[in-house]
Coordinates of C-alpha atoms and ligand atoms in Angstrom, one line a residue:
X1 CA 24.1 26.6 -27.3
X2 CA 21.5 24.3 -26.0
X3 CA 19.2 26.1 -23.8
X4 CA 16.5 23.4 -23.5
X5 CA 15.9 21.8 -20.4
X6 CA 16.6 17.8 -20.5
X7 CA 14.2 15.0 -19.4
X8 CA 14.7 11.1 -18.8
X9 CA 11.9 9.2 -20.3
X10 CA 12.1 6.2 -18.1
X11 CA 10.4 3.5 -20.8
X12 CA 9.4 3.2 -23.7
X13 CA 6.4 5.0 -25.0
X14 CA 5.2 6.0 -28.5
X15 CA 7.6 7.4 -31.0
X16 CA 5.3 10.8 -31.4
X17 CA 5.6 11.1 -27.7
X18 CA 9.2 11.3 -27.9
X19 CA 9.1 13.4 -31.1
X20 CA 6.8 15.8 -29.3
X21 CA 8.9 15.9 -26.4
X22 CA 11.9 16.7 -28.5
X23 CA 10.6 20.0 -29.4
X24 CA 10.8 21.2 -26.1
X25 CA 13.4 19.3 -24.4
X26 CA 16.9 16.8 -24.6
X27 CA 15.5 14.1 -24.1
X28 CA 16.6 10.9 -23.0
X29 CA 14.9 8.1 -23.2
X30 CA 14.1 4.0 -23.1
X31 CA 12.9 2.9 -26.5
X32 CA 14.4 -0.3 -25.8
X33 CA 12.3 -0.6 -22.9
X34 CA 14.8 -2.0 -20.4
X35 CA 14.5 -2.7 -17.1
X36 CA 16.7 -0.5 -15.3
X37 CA 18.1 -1.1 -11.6
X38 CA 17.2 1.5 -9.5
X39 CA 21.2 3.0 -9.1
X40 CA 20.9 2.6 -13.3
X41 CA 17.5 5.1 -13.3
X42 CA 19.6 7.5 -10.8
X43 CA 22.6 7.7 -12.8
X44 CA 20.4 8.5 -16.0
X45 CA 18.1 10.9 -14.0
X46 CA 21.8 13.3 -13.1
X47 CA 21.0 16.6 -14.8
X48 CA 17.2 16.0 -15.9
X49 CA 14.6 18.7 -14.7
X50 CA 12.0 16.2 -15.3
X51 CA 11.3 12.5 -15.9
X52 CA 8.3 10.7 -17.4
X53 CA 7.6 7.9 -15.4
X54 CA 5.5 5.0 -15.2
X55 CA 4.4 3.0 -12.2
X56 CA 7.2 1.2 -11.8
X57 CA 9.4 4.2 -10.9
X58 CA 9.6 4.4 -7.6
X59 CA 10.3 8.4 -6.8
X60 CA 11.1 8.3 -2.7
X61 CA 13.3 10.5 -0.6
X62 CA 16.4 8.3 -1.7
X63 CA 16.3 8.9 -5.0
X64 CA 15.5 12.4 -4.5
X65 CA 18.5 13.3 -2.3
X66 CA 20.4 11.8 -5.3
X67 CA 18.5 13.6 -8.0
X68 CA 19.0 17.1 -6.8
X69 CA 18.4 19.1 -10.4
X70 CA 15.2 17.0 -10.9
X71 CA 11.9 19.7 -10.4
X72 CA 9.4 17.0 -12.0
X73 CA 7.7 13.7 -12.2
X74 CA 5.1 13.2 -14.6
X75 CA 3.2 9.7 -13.8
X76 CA 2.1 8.2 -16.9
X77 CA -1.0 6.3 -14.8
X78 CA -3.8 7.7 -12.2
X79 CA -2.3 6.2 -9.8
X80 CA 0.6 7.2 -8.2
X81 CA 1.5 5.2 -5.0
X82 CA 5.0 4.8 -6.6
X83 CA 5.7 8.6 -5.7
X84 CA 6.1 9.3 -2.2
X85 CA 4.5 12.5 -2.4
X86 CA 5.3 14.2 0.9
X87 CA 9.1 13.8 0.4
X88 CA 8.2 15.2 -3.2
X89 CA 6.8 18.3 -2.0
X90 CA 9.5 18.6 0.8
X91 CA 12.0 18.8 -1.7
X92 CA 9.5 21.4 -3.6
X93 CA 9.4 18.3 -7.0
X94 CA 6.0 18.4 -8.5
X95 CA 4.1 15.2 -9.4
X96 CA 1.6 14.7 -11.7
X97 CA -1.1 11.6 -13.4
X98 CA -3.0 11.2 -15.9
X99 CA -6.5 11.3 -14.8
X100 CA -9.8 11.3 -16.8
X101 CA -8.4 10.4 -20.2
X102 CA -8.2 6.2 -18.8
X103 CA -11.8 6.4 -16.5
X104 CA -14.2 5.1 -19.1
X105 CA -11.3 3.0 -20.4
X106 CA -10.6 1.4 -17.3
X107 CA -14.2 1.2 -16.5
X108 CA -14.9 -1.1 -19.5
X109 CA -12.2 -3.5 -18.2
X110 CA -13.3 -3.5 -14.8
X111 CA -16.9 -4.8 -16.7
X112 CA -15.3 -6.8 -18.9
X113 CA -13.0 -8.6 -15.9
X114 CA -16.4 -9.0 -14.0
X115 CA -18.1 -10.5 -16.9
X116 CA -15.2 -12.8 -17.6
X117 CA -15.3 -14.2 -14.1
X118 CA -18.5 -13.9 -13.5
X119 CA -19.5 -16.3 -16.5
X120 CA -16.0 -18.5 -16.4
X121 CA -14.9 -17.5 -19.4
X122 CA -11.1 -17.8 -19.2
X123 CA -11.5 -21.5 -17.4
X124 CA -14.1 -22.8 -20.3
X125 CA -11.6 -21.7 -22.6
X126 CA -8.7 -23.3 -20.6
X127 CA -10.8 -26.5 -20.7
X128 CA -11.9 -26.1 -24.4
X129 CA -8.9 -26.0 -25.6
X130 CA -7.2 -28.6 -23.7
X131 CA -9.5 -30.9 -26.2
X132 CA -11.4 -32.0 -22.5
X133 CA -15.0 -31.0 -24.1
X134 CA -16.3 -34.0 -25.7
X135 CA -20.2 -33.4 -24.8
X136 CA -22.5 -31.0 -23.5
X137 CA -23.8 -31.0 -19.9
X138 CA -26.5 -28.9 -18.0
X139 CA -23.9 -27.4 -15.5
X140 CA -20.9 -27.2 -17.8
X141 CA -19.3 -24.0 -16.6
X142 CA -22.6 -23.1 -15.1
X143 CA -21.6 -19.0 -13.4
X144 CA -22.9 -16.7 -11.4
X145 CA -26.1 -13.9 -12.8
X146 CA -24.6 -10.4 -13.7
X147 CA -27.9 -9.1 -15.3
X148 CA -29.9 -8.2 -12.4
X149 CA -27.4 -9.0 -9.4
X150 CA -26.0 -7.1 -6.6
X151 CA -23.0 -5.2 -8.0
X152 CA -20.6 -3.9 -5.0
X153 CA -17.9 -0.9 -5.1
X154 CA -15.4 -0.1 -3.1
X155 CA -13.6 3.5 -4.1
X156 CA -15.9 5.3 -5.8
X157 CA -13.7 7.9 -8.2
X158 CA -14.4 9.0 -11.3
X159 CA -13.3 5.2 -12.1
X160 CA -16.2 3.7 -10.0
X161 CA -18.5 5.4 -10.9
X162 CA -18.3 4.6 -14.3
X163 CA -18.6 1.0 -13.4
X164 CA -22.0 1.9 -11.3
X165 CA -23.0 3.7 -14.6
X166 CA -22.8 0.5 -16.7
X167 CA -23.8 -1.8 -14.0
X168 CA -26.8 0.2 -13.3
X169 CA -27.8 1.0 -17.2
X170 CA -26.3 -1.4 -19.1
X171 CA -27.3 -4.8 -16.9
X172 CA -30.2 -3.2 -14.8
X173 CA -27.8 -4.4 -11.5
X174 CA -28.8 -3.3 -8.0
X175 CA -25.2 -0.8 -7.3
X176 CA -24.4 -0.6 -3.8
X177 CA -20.8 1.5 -3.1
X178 CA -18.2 2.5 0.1
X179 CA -15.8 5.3 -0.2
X180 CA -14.3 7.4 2.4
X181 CA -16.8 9.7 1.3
X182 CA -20.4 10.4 -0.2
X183 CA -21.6 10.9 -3.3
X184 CA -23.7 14.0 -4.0
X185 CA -27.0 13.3 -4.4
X186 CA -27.1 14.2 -7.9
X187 CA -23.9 12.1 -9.1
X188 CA -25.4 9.2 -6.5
X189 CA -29.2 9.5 -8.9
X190 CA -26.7 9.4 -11.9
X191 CA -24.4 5.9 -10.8
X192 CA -27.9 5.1 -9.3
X193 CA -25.7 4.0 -6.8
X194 CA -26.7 3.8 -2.7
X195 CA -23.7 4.0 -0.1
X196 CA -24.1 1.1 2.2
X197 CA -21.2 0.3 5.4
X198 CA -18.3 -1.4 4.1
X199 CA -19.4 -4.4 6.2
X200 CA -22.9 -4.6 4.0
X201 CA -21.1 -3.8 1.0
X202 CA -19.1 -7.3 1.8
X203 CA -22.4 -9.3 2.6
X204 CA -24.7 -7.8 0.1
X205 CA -22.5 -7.8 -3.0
X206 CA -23.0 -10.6 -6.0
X207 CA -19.8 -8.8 -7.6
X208 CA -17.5 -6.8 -5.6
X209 CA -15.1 -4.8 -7.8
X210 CA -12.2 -2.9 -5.6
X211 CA -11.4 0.8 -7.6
X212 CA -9.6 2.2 -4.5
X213 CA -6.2 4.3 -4.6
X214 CA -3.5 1.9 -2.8
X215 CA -2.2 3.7 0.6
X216 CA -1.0 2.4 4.1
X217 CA -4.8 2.5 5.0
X218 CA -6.1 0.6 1.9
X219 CA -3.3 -2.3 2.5
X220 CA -4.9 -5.5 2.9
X221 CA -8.8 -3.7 2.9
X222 CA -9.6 -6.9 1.5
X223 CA -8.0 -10.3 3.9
X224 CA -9.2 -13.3 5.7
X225 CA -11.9 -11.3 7.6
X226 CA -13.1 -9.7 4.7
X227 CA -13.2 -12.2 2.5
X228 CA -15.4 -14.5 5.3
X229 CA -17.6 -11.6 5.2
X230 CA -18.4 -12.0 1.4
X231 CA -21.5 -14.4 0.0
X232 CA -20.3 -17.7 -1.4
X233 CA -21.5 -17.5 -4.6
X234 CA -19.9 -14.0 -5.1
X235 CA -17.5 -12.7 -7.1
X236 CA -14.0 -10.4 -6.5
X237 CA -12.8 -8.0 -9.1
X238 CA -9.6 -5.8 -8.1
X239 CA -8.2 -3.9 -11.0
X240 CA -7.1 -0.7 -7.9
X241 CA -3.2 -2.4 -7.1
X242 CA -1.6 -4.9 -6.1
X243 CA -1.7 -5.1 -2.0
X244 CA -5.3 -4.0 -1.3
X245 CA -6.0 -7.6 -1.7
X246 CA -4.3 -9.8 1.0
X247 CA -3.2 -12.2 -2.3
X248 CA -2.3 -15.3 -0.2
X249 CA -5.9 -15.1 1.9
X250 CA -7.7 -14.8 -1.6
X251 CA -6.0 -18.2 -2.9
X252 CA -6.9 -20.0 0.0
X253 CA -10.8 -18.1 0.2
X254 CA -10.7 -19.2 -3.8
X255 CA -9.1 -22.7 -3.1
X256 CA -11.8 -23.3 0.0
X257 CA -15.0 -21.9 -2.2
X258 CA -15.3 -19.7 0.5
X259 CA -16.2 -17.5 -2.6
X260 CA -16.7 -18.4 -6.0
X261 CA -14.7 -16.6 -8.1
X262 CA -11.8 -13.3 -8.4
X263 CA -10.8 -11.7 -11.6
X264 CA -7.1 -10.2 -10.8
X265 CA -5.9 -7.4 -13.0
X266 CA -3.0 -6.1 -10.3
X267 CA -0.9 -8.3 -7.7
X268 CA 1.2 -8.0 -5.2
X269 CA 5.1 -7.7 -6.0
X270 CA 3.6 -7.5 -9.4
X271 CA 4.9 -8.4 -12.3
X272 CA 5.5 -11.4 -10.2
X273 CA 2.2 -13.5 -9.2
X274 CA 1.7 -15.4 -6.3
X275 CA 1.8 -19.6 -7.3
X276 CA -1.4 -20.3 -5.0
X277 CA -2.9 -17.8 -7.3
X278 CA -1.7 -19.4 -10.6
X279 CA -2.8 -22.6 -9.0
X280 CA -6.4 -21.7 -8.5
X281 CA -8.8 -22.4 -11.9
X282 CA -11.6 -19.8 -10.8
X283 CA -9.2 -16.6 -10.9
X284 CA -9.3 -14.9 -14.4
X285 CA -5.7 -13.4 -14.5
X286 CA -4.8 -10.3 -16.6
X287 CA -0.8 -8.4 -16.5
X288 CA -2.3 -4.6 -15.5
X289 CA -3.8 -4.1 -18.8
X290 CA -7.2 -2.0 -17.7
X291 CA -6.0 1.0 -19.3
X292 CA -4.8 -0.7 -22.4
X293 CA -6.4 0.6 -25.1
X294 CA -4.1 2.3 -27.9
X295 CA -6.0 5.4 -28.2
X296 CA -6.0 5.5 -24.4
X297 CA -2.6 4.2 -24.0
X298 CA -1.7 7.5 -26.5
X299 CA -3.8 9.6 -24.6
X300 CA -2.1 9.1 -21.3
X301 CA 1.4 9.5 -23.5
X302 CA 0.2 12.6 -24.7
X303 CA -1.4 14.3 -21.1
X304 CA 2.4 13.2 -19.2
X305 CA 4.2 14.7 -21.8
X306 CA 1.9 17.8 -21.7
X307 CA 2.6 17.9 -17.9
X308 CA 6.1 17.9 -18.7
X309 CA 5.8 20.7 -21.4
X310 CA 3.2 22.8 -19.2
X311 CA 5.6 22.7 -16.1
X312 CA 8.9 22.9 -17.1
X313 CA 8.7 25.4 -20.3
X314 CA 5.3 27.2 -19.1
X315 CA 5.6 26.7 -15.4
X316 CA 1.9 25.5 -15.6
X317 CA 1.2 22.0 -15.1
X318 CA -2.2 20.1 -16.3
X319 CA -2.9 17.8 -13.4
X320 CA -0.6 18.2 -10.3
X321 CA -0.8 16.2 -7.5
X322 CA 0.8 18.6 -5.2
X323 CA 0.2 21.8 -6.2
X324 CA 1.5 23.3 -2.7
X325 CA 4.9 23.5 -5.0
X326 CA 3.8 25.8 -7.4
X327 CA 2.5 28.0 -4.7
X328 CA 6.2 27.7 -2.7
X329 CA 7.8 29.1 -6.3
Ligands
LIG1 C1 -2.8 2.1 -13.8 O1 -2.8 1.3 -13.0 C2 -3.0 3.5 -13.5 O2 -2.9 3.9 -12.3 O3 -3.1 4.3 -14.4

């Protein structure tokens, strides 16, 4: 008799993840990686306990009401605005992330996305390649400073403040950061990193890079106003989600050199991308890849299905979102 609890893994992930899983569980899963419709992922999640999910799972009251044996969701990202958590926790289903295994990761992208759009990279390339360079010029592709320059933060996680970090160390950059809260002292010596208004923070930064959780409060934190707020010559960097940026107001602030240059990692109705966007030449654009490193990518694999594991066979999960469930046992 099969006594092992079964799971839905809702894409497709590496083969030792669902070897692993095995061990513990029938599993289910998406090695074909198809895209299911949303009555297609709740017909496959009838009779799981648990499902390993990604960010495009959407796990809402709906889907709850119709998914009454599920008792987990393990996010394979650190962000989790797809869950609705308070209908989670209603329904006593635990969520969980994968946090600190992507931070430094992530951080390097966030750098590298600055750099790229900083210095024009993508659009020299464009331009290079297009056979258009036939002789050298003084201002060819001539970009903004990073060494040195103003380097703003908005959200300032454990994602953040790696950016701060390298910023600060690495490039000798003057770190300025808003967040609903302070630093300590000590981690704020470490980022060497001052908390300014988030009004300063939009007229003082060089480079603005946007690390904030997405929430009803966060929608649209950067729009029209914002954006009017920000230096001309500067720089936008969002690799938080799609929908903190008001997409439609950054095309036209992009289009109008109102400021210089964004470098997009995240969108909003992602996968989709707005046209005015894909019109603009100074956007760098990049398909929510910060995390993408393989030994990353594996180690976010490995800490969902450890959730899954921990909860469901051990009834202790690594990184709950909401542990008020686990009490409620
Ligand atoms: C990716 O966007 C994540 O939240 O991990």
């Amino acid at each position: 008799m099969n006594t092992k609890p079964s799971i839905l893994v809702a894409r497709a992930v590496f083969p030792e993840t669902i070897a692993f899983l095995q061990q513990h569980f029938d599993v289910a899963h998406n090695q074909a990686d198809e895209i299911w419709s949303r009555p297609d992922l709740i017909a496959r999640l009838q009779g799981k306990a648990g499902v390993l999910a990604t960010g495009s799972e959407r796990i809402d009251a709906e889907l709850l009401a119709a998914c009454p044996d599920l008792k987990l969701a393990a996010n394979m990202a650190v962000g989790f605005n797809n869950f609705d958590l308070a209908a989670m926790t209603a329904r006593g289903v635990l969520g969980t992330n994968t946090p600190d295994v992507l931070t430094e990761t992530t951080a390097d992208f966030g750098f590298a996305l600055l750099m790229a759009t900083a210095r024009r990279i993508t659009e020299s390339e464009h331009f290079l390649r297009a056979g258009q360079w036939n002789k050298w010029a003084i201002d060819m592709f001539a970009g903004a400073e990073v060494h040195g320059s103003t380097l703003g933060i908005l959200g300032m996680g454990r994602i953040g403040q790696g950016i701060a970090r390298r910023g600060a160390h690495g490039f000798g950059m003057n770190v300025v950061y808003h967040n609903r809260s302070r630093l300590t002292p000590a981690l704020e010596a470490e980022c060497k990193a001052r908390y300014v208004a988030k009004d300063e923070l939009l007229q003082t930064a060089d480079h603005l890079v946007l690390v904030l959780p997405y929430s009803a409060q966060s929608h649209h934190a950067i729009g029209a106003a914002e954006l009017a707020r920000m230096k001309p010559t500067a720089t936008l960097v969002n690799i938080a989600r799609g929908g903190i940026v008001d997409d439609v107001a950054l095309a036209k602030a992009l289009r109008d050199k109102r400021i210089a240059a964004a470098g997009l990692d995240v969108y909003e109705g992602e996968p989709k991308v707005h046209p005015d966007l894909l019109a603009c030449s100074n956007v760098v654009l990049t398909p929510h890849i910060a995390s993408a490193t393989v030994p990353t990518r594996r180690a976010m694999a490995q800490l969902a299905a450890d959730n899954l594991v921990g909860f469901l066979v051990n009834g202790q999960p690594l990184t709950p979102l909401n542990p008020e469930v686990l009490k409620k046992k």
